[in-house]
Coordinates of C-alpha atoms in Angstrom, one line a residue:
Chain K
M15 CA 48.7 118.0 64.2
T16 CA 51.8 117.0 62.2
K17 CA 52.3 113.5 60.9
K18 CA 55.3 112.9 63.4
N19 CA 52.5 112.7 66.1
Y20 CA 50.2 110.0 64.7
K21 CA 53.6 108.1 63.8
A22 CA 54.5 108.6 67.7
L23 CA 50.9 107.3 68.6
F24 CA 51.3 104.4 66.6
R25 CA 54.6 103.1 67.9
A26 CA 53.3 104.1 71.5
G27 CA 50.1 101.5 70.3
L28 CA 52.9 98.7 69.3
Y29 CA 55.2 99.0 72.3
L30 CA 52.3 98.5 74.4
N31 CA 51.4 95.3 72.7
Y32 CA 54.5 94.1 72.4
T33 CA 55.7 94.4 76.4
F34 CA 52.2 93.2 77.1
Y35 CA 53.2 90.3 75.1
K36 CA 56.2 89.8 76.3
N37 CA 54.9 90.1 80.2
L38 CA 52.2 88.3 79.7
R39 CA 53.3 85.1 77.9
L40 CA 50.1 82.6 78.5
E41 CA 47.9 85.2 76.6
F42 CA 50.1 85.1 74.0
L43 CA 49.6 81.0 74.0
T44 CA 46.3 82.0 74.6
F45 CA 46.0 83.8 71.1
I46 CA 47.7 81.0 69.4
I47 CA 45.6 78.5 70.4
S48 CA 41.1 80.0 70.9
P49 CA 41.2 80.0 67.0
Y50 CA 42.1 77.0 67.0
L51 CA 39.9 76.1 69.6
F52 CA 36.6 77.5 68.0
W53 CA 38.0 76.0 64.3
G54 CA 38.1 71.9 65.7
M55 CA 34.8 72.1 67.8
I56 CA 33.2 73.4 64.9
L57 CA 34.8 71.4 62.5
A58 CA 34.2 68.2 65.1
L59 CA 30.9 68.8 66.3
G60 CA 29.8 68.8 61.9
Y61 CA 31.7 65.8 61.3
I62 CA 30.1 64.0 64.5
F63 CA 26.7 65.0 63.8
G64 CA 27.1 65.1 59.9
S65 CA 29.3 64.8 56.9
S66 CA 31.3 66.8 54.3
Q67 CA 29.1 65.6 51.4
A68 CA 26.1 66.9 53.0
F69 CA 28.5 70.2 53.7
S70 CA 29.6 70.6 49.9
K71 CA 25.4 69.5 49.2
K72 CA 24.3 72.2 51.3
V73 CA 26.8 75.3 50.3
G74 CA 26.4 74.2 46.6
A75 CA 29.6 74.5 45.5
Q76 CA 32.8 72.1 45.9
V77 CA 34.2 73.8 48.7
D78 CA 36.6 71.8 51.3
P79 CA 34.7 72.8 55.2
V80 CA 38.2 73.0 56.7
M81 CA 39.5 75.3 54.0
F82 CA 36.0 77.2 54.5
Y83 CA 36.3 77.0 58.3
T84 CA 40.2 78.2 58.4
A85 CA 39.1 81.0 56.4
S86 CA 36.0 82.1 58.6
V87 CA 37.7 81.8 62.0
V88 CA 40.6 83.7 60.9
I89 CA 38.4 86.6 59.5
A90 CA 36.0 85.8 62.3
S91 CA 38.2 86.1 65.2
S92 CA 40.0 89.7 63.9
S93 CA 37.3 91.3 63.3
M94 CA 35.5 90.5 66.8
N95 CA 38.9 91.1 68.0
I96 CA 38.8 94.7 66.9
M97 CA 35.3 95.1 68.0
Y98 CA 35.9 93.9 71.2
Q99 CA 39.1 95.8 71.9
I100 CA 37.8 99.0 70.9
T101 CA 34.5 99.1 72.5
G102 CA 35.7 97.2 75.3
S103 CA 38.7 99.5 76.0
V104 CA 36.2 102.2 77.3
I105 CA 35.1 100.2 79.6
F106 CA 38.0 99.6 80.6
M107 CA 39.1 103.1 80.5
R108 CA 36.3 104.1 82.6
W109 CA 37.1 100.9 85.2
S110 CA 40.3 101.9 85.6
G111 CA 39.3 106.1 85.9
T112 CA 41.8 107.0 83.2
L113 CA 38.7 108.0 80.5
S114 CA 38.9 111.6 81.7
Y115 CA 42.9 111.6 81.0
H116 CA 41.8 110.5 77.5
I117 CA 39.1 112.7 76.8
L118 CA 41.3 115.7 78.1
S119 CA 43.9 114.3 75.5
P120 CA 45.3 116.9 73.1
Y121 CA 44.2 114.3 70.7
R122 CA 40.4 113.1 69.3
M123 CA 39.2 110.2 71.4
S124 CA 39.0 108.4 67.6
T125 CA 42.4 109.1 66.6
L126 CA 43.4 107.1 69.8
F127 CA 41.0 104.4 69.6
I128 CA 41.8 103.8 65.8
I129 CA 45.4 104.5 65.8
L130 CA 46.2 103.0 68.9
H131 CA 44.4 100.0 68.3
I132 CA 46.0 99.3 64.4
P133 CA 49.1 97.7 66.2
R134 CA 46.9 95.6 68.0
Y135 CA 44.8 94.1 65.3
L136 CA 47.7 93.7 63.2
L137 CA 49.8 92.0 66.1
R138 CA 46.1 89.2 66.8
S139 CA 45.5 89.1 63.6
T140 CA 48.7 88.1 61.9
I141 CA 49.2 85.7 64.7
S142 CA 46.3 84.3 64.6
I143 CA 47.0 83.8 60.4
L144 CA 50.0 81.9 61.5
S145 CA 49.2 79.9 63.8
F146 CA 47.3 78.7 60.3
V147 CA 49.9 78.2 58.1
P148 CA 51.0 74.7 59.2
P149 CA 47.8 73.0 58.2
I150 CA 47.5 75.4 55.5
I151 CA 50.4 74.0 54.1
F152 CA 50.1 70.3 54.8
M153 CA 46.5 70.8 52.8
E154 CA 47.0 72.4 50.2
G155 CA 50.8 72.0 49.6
L156 CA 53.4 75.0 49.3
Y157 CA 52.8 76.6 46.4
D158 CA 48.9 77.1 47.2
G159 CA 48.9 77.2 50.3
I160 CA 51.1 80.5 50.1
T161 CA 48.6 81.5 47.9
K162 CA 45.7 80.9 50.1
I163 CA 47.8 82.8 53.3
A164 CA 48.1 85.8 51.2
I165 CA 44.5 86.0 50.1
L166 CA 43.7 85.7 54.0
F167 CA 47.1 88.5 54.9
L168 CA 44.9 90.4 52.2
A169 CA 41.0 89.6 53.5
M170 CA 42.3 90.6 57.5
I171 CA 43.6 94.1 56.0
V172 CA 41.5 95.7 53.9
G173 CA 38.6 94.3 56.0
M174 CA 40.1 96.3 59.1
L175 CA 39.7 99.9 57.9
P176 CA 36.3 99.5 57.6
L177 CA 35.5 97.8 61.3
L178 CA 37.5 100.6 62.5
G179 CA 35.4 103.3 61.7
F180 CA 32.6 100.9 62.5
S181 CA 34.1 100.0 65.9
V182 CA 34.6 103.7 67.2
I183 CA 31.0 104.7 66.5
L184 CA 29.8 101.8 69.1
A185 CA 32.8 103.1 71.6
S186 CA 31.4 106.7 71.1
I187 CA 27.3 105.2 72.2
L188 CA 29.5 103.3 75.2
L189 CA 31.0 107.1 76.0
I190 CA 27.5 108.3 76.6
I191 CA 25.5 105.0 78.1
R192 CA 26.5 104.2 81.9
E193 CA 27.1 100.2 81.8
Q194 CA 29.7 98.4 83.6
T195 CA 30.3 95.9 80.8
N196 CA 30.1 96.7 77.0
V197 CA 26.5 96.3 76.0
F198 CA 27.3 96.2 72.7
N199 CA 29.2 92.2 72.9
W200 CA 25.5 91.0 71.5
L201 CA 26.2 92.6 67.8
S202 CA 29.6 90.9 67.1
P203 CA 28.0 87.3 66.9
L204 CA 25.1 89.1 65.5
I205 CA 27.4 90.9 62.3
L206 CA 29.1 87.3 62.3
I207 CA 25.5 85.5 61.8
F208 CA 24.3 87.9 59.1
S209 CA 28.0 87.8 57.6
G210 CA 27.6 84.7 57.4
A211 CA 30.8 83.8 59.2
Y212 CA 29.5 79.6 59.7
Y213 CA 26.9 80.0 57.8
P214 CA 26.6 80.9 54.1
A215 CA 24.8 84.7 53.9
Y216 CA 23.3 83.8 50.4
L217 CA 21.6 80.6 52.8
L218 CA 19.9 83.1 54.8
P219 CA 16.7 84.1 54.5
K220 CA 15.5 87.2 52.2
W221 CA 15.8 90.2 55.1
A222 CA 18.4 88.6 56.2
Q223 CA 20.7 88.7 53.4
F224 CA 20.0 92.6 52.9
I225 CA 21.4 93.5 56.4
S226 CA 24.3 91.3 55.2
K227 CA 24.9 93.4 52.1
I228 CA 25.6 96.4 54.2
L229 CA 27.9 94.6 57.0
P230 CA 31.8 95.1 55.7
T231 CA 32.8 91.7 57.1
T232 CA 30.8 89.8 54.4
Y233 CA 32.8 90.7 51.9
T234 CA 35.9 90.6 54.1
L235 CA 34.8 87.0 54.3
E236 CA 33.5 86.7 50.8
L237 CA 37.4 87.6 50.0
A238 CA 38.8 84.9 52.4
R239 CA 36.8 82.1 51.4
T240 CA 37.9 82.4 47.6
C241 CA 40.6 80.4 49.3
S242 CA 38.4 77.4 50.1
I243 CA 36.7 77.4 47.1
I244 CA 38.7 74.1 45.2
G245 CA 40.9 75.4 42.1
S246 CA 42.6 78.6 42.1
P247 CA 41.0 82.2 43.1
N248 CA 38.9 85.3 40.7
I249 CA 41.1 87.7 40.5
N250 CA 38.7 90.3 39.2
Q251 CA 36.4 88.7 42.1
I252 CA 39.1 89.6 44.9
V253 CA 39.5 93.1 43.1
F254 CA 36.2 93.6 43.3
M255 CA 35.6 93.0 46.6
I256 CA 38.3 95.2 47.5
A257 CA 37.1 98.2 46.0
L258 CA 33.7 97.6 47.5
L259 CA 35.4 97.4 51.2
L260 CA 37.3 100.7 50.8
G261 CA 34.4 102.3 49.6
I262 CA 32.6 100.6 52.8
T263 CA 35.6 102.3 54.7
C264 CA 35.2 105.8 53.8
L265 CA 31.4 105.4 54.9
Y266 CA 32.2 104.0 58.4
N267 CA 35.2 106.5 59.2
G268 CA 33.4 109.6 58.0
A269 CA 30.4 108.9 60.2
S270 CA 32.8 107.2 63.1
F271 CA 34.7 110.5 63.1
L272 CA 31.0 112.4 63.3
F273 CA 29.6 110.0 66.0
V274 CA 32.8 110.7 68.4
G275 CA 32.9 114.4 67.9
K276 CA 29.2 114.3 69.7
A277 CA 29.8 111.7 72.3
E278 CA 33.3 113.6 73.3
K279 CA 31.2 117.0 73.4
I280 CA 28.2 115.3 75.4
A281 CA 30.8 113.3 77.8
T282 CA 33.1 116.7 78.2
K283 CA 29.0 118.3 79.2
H284 CA 28.1 115.8 81.3
G285 CA 31.0 115.1 83.4
V286 CA 32.6 111.4 82.6
F287 CA 30.4 108.2 84.6
E288 CA 33.4 106.5 86.7
Chain E
M28 CA 29.1 84.4 107.7
K29 CA 25.6 84.2 107.3
K30 CA 25.6 87.9 107.2
I31 CA 27.9 88.4 104.7
F32 CA 26.2 85.9 102.6
K33 CA 22.9 87.7 102.4
A34 CA 24.4 90.7 101.6
V35 CA 26.4 89.6 98.4
I36 CA 22.9 87.7 97.6
W37 CA 21.0 90.9 97.7
L38 CA 23.8 93.3 96.5
H39 CA 24.1 90.8 93.2
F40 CA 20.1 91.0 93.1
L41 CA 20.0 94.5 93.3
R42 CA 23.0 94.9 90.6
L43 CA 21.0 92.6 88.3
F44 CA 18.5 95.0 87.7
R45 CA 20.7 98.3 88.0
Y46 CA 22.9 96.4 84.7
K47 CA 19.8 95.3 82.9
W48 CA 21.2 96.1 79.6
S49 CA 24.8 94.3 80.7
L50 CA 22.5 91.0 81.2
I51 CA 20.6 91.4 78.4
N52 CA 23.1 91.7 76.2
Q53 CA 25.1 88.7 78.4
A54 CA 22.0 86.4 77.3
L55 CA 21.5 87.9 74.1
G56 CA 25.2 87.5 73.0
T57 CA 25.3 83.8 74.6
F58 CA 22.1 82.9 72.5
L59 CA 23.7 84.2 69.7
W60 CA 26.7 82.0 69.4
I61 CA 24.5 79.1 70.8
I62 CA 22.6 79.8 67.3
I63 CA 26.0 80.1 65.7
Y64 CA 27.3 76.7 66.7
I65 CA 24.0 74.7 65.4
I66 CA 23.4 76.6 62.8
G67 CA 27.2 75.9 61.9
T68 CA 26.8 72.2 62.5
S69 CA 23.2 71.8 60.9
L70 CA 26.0 72.8 57.8
F71 CA 27.2 69.1 57.6
M72 CA 23.3 68.2 58.2
I73 CA 21.6 67.1 54.6
K74 CA 18.2 67.2 56.7
E75 CA 17.9 68.2 60.3
E76 CA 16.9 65.3 63.0
E77 CA 14.7 66.2 65.5
K78 CA 16.7 64.5 67.8
I79 CA 20.3 65.3 66.9
L80 CA 18.8 68.8 67.4
I81 CA 17.7 68.4 71.0
Q82 CA 20.7 66.6 71.8
L83 CA 23.0 69.3 70.1
F84 CA 20.5 71.8 72.0
W85 CA 21.4 71.1 75.3
I86 CA 25.0 69.8 75.1
I87 CA 25.9 73.5 73.4
T88 CA 24.0 75.2 76.2
A89 CA 25.5 72.9 79.4
W90 CA 28.6 73.8 78.2
Q91 CA 28.0 77.3 77.3
Y92 CA 27.0 77.6 80.8
I93 CA 30.2 76.0 82.2
R94 CA 31.3 79.1 79.7
I95 CA 29.3 81.8 80.7
S96 CA 30.4 80.8 84.4
A97 CA 34.2 81.2 83.9
R98 CA 33.6 84.1 81.8
L99 CA 31.1 85.7 84.3
I100 CA 32.5 84.7 87.8
G101 CA 36.4 84.2 86.6
N102 CA 36.4 87.8 84.5
W103 CA 34.5 89.2 87.9
I104 CA 38.0 89.7 89.6
D105 CA 39.1 91.7 86.4
F106 CA 36.5 94.2 87.7
F107 CA 36.8 94.2 91.4
T108 CA 41.0 94.5 90.7
A109 CA 40.4 97.6 87.9
I110 CA 38.3 99.3 90.8
G111 CA 40.5 98.6 93.3
M112 CA 37.8 96.4 95.7
I113 CA 39.9 93.6 96.7
E114 CA 42.2 95.8 99.0
E115 CA 38.8 97.2 100.3
H116 CA 37.5 93.8 101.0
L117 CA 40.6 92.9 102.3
L118 CA 41.3 95.9 104.7
R119 CA 37.4 94.4 106.5
N120 CA 38.6 91.2 106.8
I121 CA 35.9 89.6 103.8
S122 CA 37.6 87.4 101.9
P123 CA 37.0 88.7 97.7
F124 CA 36.9 85.3 96.5
T125 CA 33.1 84.9 98.7
I126 CA 31.6 87.9 96.8
L127 CA 32.3 86.1 93.4
S128 CA 29.9 83.6 95.1
G129 CA 26.9 86.0 94.4
R130 CA 28.3 85.7 90.8
V131 CA 26.1 82.8 89.8
I132 CA 23.1 84.9 90.3
T133 CA 23.8 86.3 87.3
S134 CA 25.2 83.5 85.2
T135 CA 21.9 81.6 86.1
S136 CA 20.2 84.3 84.8
V137 CA 21.9 84.7 81.4
T138 CA 21.2 80.8 81.0
V139 CA 17.4 80.4 81.9
I140 CA 16.9 83.7 79.8
T141 CA 19.5 82.3 76.6
T142 CA 17.4 78.2 76.4
A143 CA 14.5 80.3 76.8
L144 CA 15.2 82.6 73.7
T145 CA 17.4 79.3 71.9
G146 CA 14.1 77.3 72.5
L147 CA 11.7 79.8 70.7
I148 CA 14.2 79.9 67.5
I149 CA 14.6 76.5 67.3
K150 CA 11.2 75.7 67.6
T151 CA 10.1 78.9 65.1
V152 CA 12.9 77.6 62.4
F153 CA 13.5 74.3 62.5
D154 CA 10.2 73.2 64.1
V155 CA 11.4 71.0 66.8
N156 CA 10.5 70.8 70.8
I157 CA 13.8 71.6 72.6
L158 CA 11.4 70.3 75.6
N159 CA 10.5 66.7 74.2
I160 CA 12.5 65.3 76.1
Y161 CA 12.5 61.7 77.8
N162 CA 12.8 62.1 81.5
P163 CA 13.1 66.1 82.4
F164 CA 14.1 65.3 86.1
L165 CA 17.5 63.7 85.1
L166 CA 17.9 67.0 82.8
I167 CA 16.8 68.9 85.6
L168 CA 19.5 67.1 87.9
G169 CA 22.1 67.4 85.9
F170 CA 21.6 71.0 85.5
F171 CA 21.5 71.1 89.4
T172 CA 25.4 69.4 89.6
L173 CA 26.8 71.5 87.0
I174 CA 26.0 74.7 88.6
I175 CA 26.9 73.4 91.2
Q176 CA 30.1 72.6 89.6
C177 CA 30.6 75.8 87.5
I178 CA 30.1 77.8 91.1
Y179 CA 33.6 76.2 92.1
Y180 CA 35.1 75.9 88.7
G181 CA 34.6 80.0 88.2
K182 CA 35.7 80.7 91.4
I183 CA 38.8 78.9 91.2
L184 CA 39.5 80.2 87.7
S185 CA 39.4 83.6 89.7
I186 CA 41.6 82.4 92.3
L187 CA 44.1 80.6 90.1
S188 CA 44.3 84.6 87.9
L189 CA 44.8 86.5 91.0
G190 CA 47.2 84.2 92.5
T191 CA 49.5 84.0 89.6
S192 CA 48.5 86.8 86.9
I193 CA 47.8 84.8 84.5
S194 CA 44.5 86.2 83.1
Y195 CA 41.3 83.9 83.6
S196 CA 40.8 83.4 79.6
F197 CA 43.5 81.2 79.7
W198 CA 42.3 79.2 82.6
G199 CA 38.6 79.4 80.6
Y200 CA 40.3 78.3 77.2
L201 CA 40.8 74.7 79.0
N202 CA 37.3 74.2 78.9
F203 CA 37.4 73.6 75.4
S204 CA 38.0 70.0 75.8
S205 CA 35.3 69.6 77.4
L206 CA 32.8 70.0 74.2
A207 CA 35.2 67.1 73.0
L208 CA 33.7 64.6 76.4
F209 CA 30.5 65.7 76.5
V210 CA 29.8 64.6 72.8
I211 CA 31.7 61.0 73.2
P212 CA 29.5 58.4 74.1
P213 CA 30.6 56.9 77.2
E214 CA 28.5 53.5 76.8
K215 CA 30.2 52.7 73.6
L216 CA 33.3 52.5 75.1
M217 CA 35.4 50.3 76.6
F218 CA 35.7 49.4 80.8
P219 CA 37.6 52.1 82.3
L220 CA 37.0 54.7 80.0
N221 CA 34.0 54.3 80.0
I222 CA 33.9 55.1 83.8
L223 CA 36.2 57.4 83.9
I224 CA 34.3 59.9 81.0
V225 CA 31.1 59.6 83.6
S226 CA 33.4 60.8 86.1
L227 CA 35.0 63.2 85.2
P228 CA 33.8 67.1 86.3
F229 CA 30.9 68.4 84.2
T230 CA 30.9 64.9 82.3
S231 CA 29.5 63.4 85.5
S232 CA 26.9 66.2 84.9
V233 CA 26.0 66.5 81.1
Y234 CA 26.1 61.9 81.0
L235 CA 22.6 62.7 83.3
L236 CA 21.9 65.6 81.1
K237 CA 21.8 63.3 78.1
N238 CA 20.2 60.1 79.9
G239 CA 17.5 62.8 80.5
I240 CA 17.1 63.6 77.3
N241 CA 17.9 60.1 75.0
G242 CA 16.9 57.7 77.6
I243 CA 18.6 55.7 79.9
N244 CA 21.3 53.4 78.3
S245 CA 23.4 51.6 81.0
F246 CA 22.3 51.8 84.7
T247 CA 25.5 51.5 85.7
L248 CA 26.9 54.1 84.0
L249 CA 23.8 56.4 85.2
T250 CA 24.7 55.7 88.9
M251 CA 28.3 56.7 88.8
S252 CA 27.1 59.8 86.8
L253 CA 24.9 60.4 89.8
L254 CA 27.3 59.8 92.2
F255 CA 30.5 61.7 90.9
S256 CA 28.4 64.7 89.9
F257 CA 28.3 65.5 93.4
I258 CA 31.3 63.9 94.4
N259 CA 33.4 66.1 92.0
G260 CA 31.4 69.4 93.0
I261 CA 32.6 68.6 97.1
L262 CA 36.3 67.8 95.1
L263 CA 36.2 71.6 93.1
K264 CA 34.9 73.0 96.7
I265 CA 37.8 71.5 98.1
I266 CA 40.2 72.6 95.9
E267 CA 38.7 76.3 95.6
N268 CA 39.4 76.3 99.2
I269 CA 42.4 75.2 99.4
L270 CA 43.3 77.3 96.5
A271 CA 41.5 79.9 98.4
K272 CA 43.5 80.1 101.5
K273 CA 47.3 80.0 99.9
V274 CA 46.3 82.8 97.1
L275 CA 45.4 85.1 100.5
K276 CA 48.1 84.3 102.3
N277 CA 50.4 85.1 99.9
I278 CA 48.5 87.9 98.9
L279 CA 48.0 89.6 102.7
K280 CA 52.1 88.7 103.1
N281 CA 53.3 90.2 99.9
G282 CA 50.4 92.5 98.8
Y283 CA 48.8 92.3 95.8
R284 CA 49.7 93.1 92.4
G285 CA 46.9 95.0 90.6
I286 CA 49.0 97.1 87.7
G287 CA 49.7 95.5 84.8
Y288 CA 47.6 92.2 85.6
M289 CA 45.3 92.2 82.7

């Protein structure tokens, strides 16, 4: 397969999503509003039933709860989005009867899943970060605000790479089991808990901390959270986490190629359950 | 009509067992989201107080029930559309919205499993018994009226998404605002704002539920919430009927646009 084909796939994915948002404008509005709702809800519950002093005491660092949850919600919604979209697409294709066509297409399933979903992920995650630009600039000022938004963008891009492979592994399992819905939906909140999205991973029990260490989202969240620490972010820490995420990317994406290959073979041999 | 309802209930029970992994997936997912909200909120508390945790648990569970209903009843129309069942039912002179009523079996099953699981975890982690409440009858009554309202709410979302070609998720997000109303104590508000709060759909049932947890603060507000819990159920049913008739008439006249819907 030539490089040009990948480009065409990427362009197709981009065009598909552009027309989707163009035609369903209220859906577009939903993507802007939804992260705000999660963010507002957890902060409102926290401030009603507790206080920011208690938050800093529990977290054990000088952390701004608003920025802490801004980073958490942006990364959590982007990560969930990629997992739901890739795994959910298998289910939707099965519903609509197009799964057989995808399996029979000249592209490998893993290639289709990954390349077609990159534009959607980038578009949706960018929208979710951009929707938080006004409050971040308002709270942090122009210079610090832009730095923190840049860190969030970086975390989002680097964090996407291992998640693509991880989600494709889940999608390949869905190819061979006969269920009407995405039976891995529960994995997303579980991953968020172990990654410390809404509760820092270092406050979790020892066994949970071990699981959190093998999840890519833990490092993506840590990278994004460097912007919630009051003061300048530590560059060495950021570089270290990027390197770690790239290493995990190789591991998960390599595994995804093997898994999807096997799942494709099983699906082609036994027929795709419609 | 009785035969149709019997078939709907029977088929939904069958589906529940056939798609047992989907049921477990829904229950586990919802359970984990409740845990996320509870531990996220507990991060703002120096010491987790039993009374606050019990109240927080039941309020979030009630709100999750509304969300589950929106998703399981409202979202099911996506599945129904994708497999071409809308037209199949219309051809047999059966409203596709009648079929949606059976989804209450799924949403209630998910909530029961979720509540039990979450209660167990809260007992283990925080050593708090979620059943340590003032009046279980009021709690059950609150949930009963909430379930009735949720059936019609879910159906209204489906009808709106079919009628407007806007996915249920947009309408579903509107229920986020209800959580803010759930945590406001109406007895601390002035008249007529306190009456307004306890007269709103869902909030009226949640006020019953809150009285069941903490004890009765105001008999007037409790009576109003009890009254409005039933009135809201009837009102939502009327709205659902009107919308269903209108949307069905439109579909029969202009056809149904399934492609590009989602």
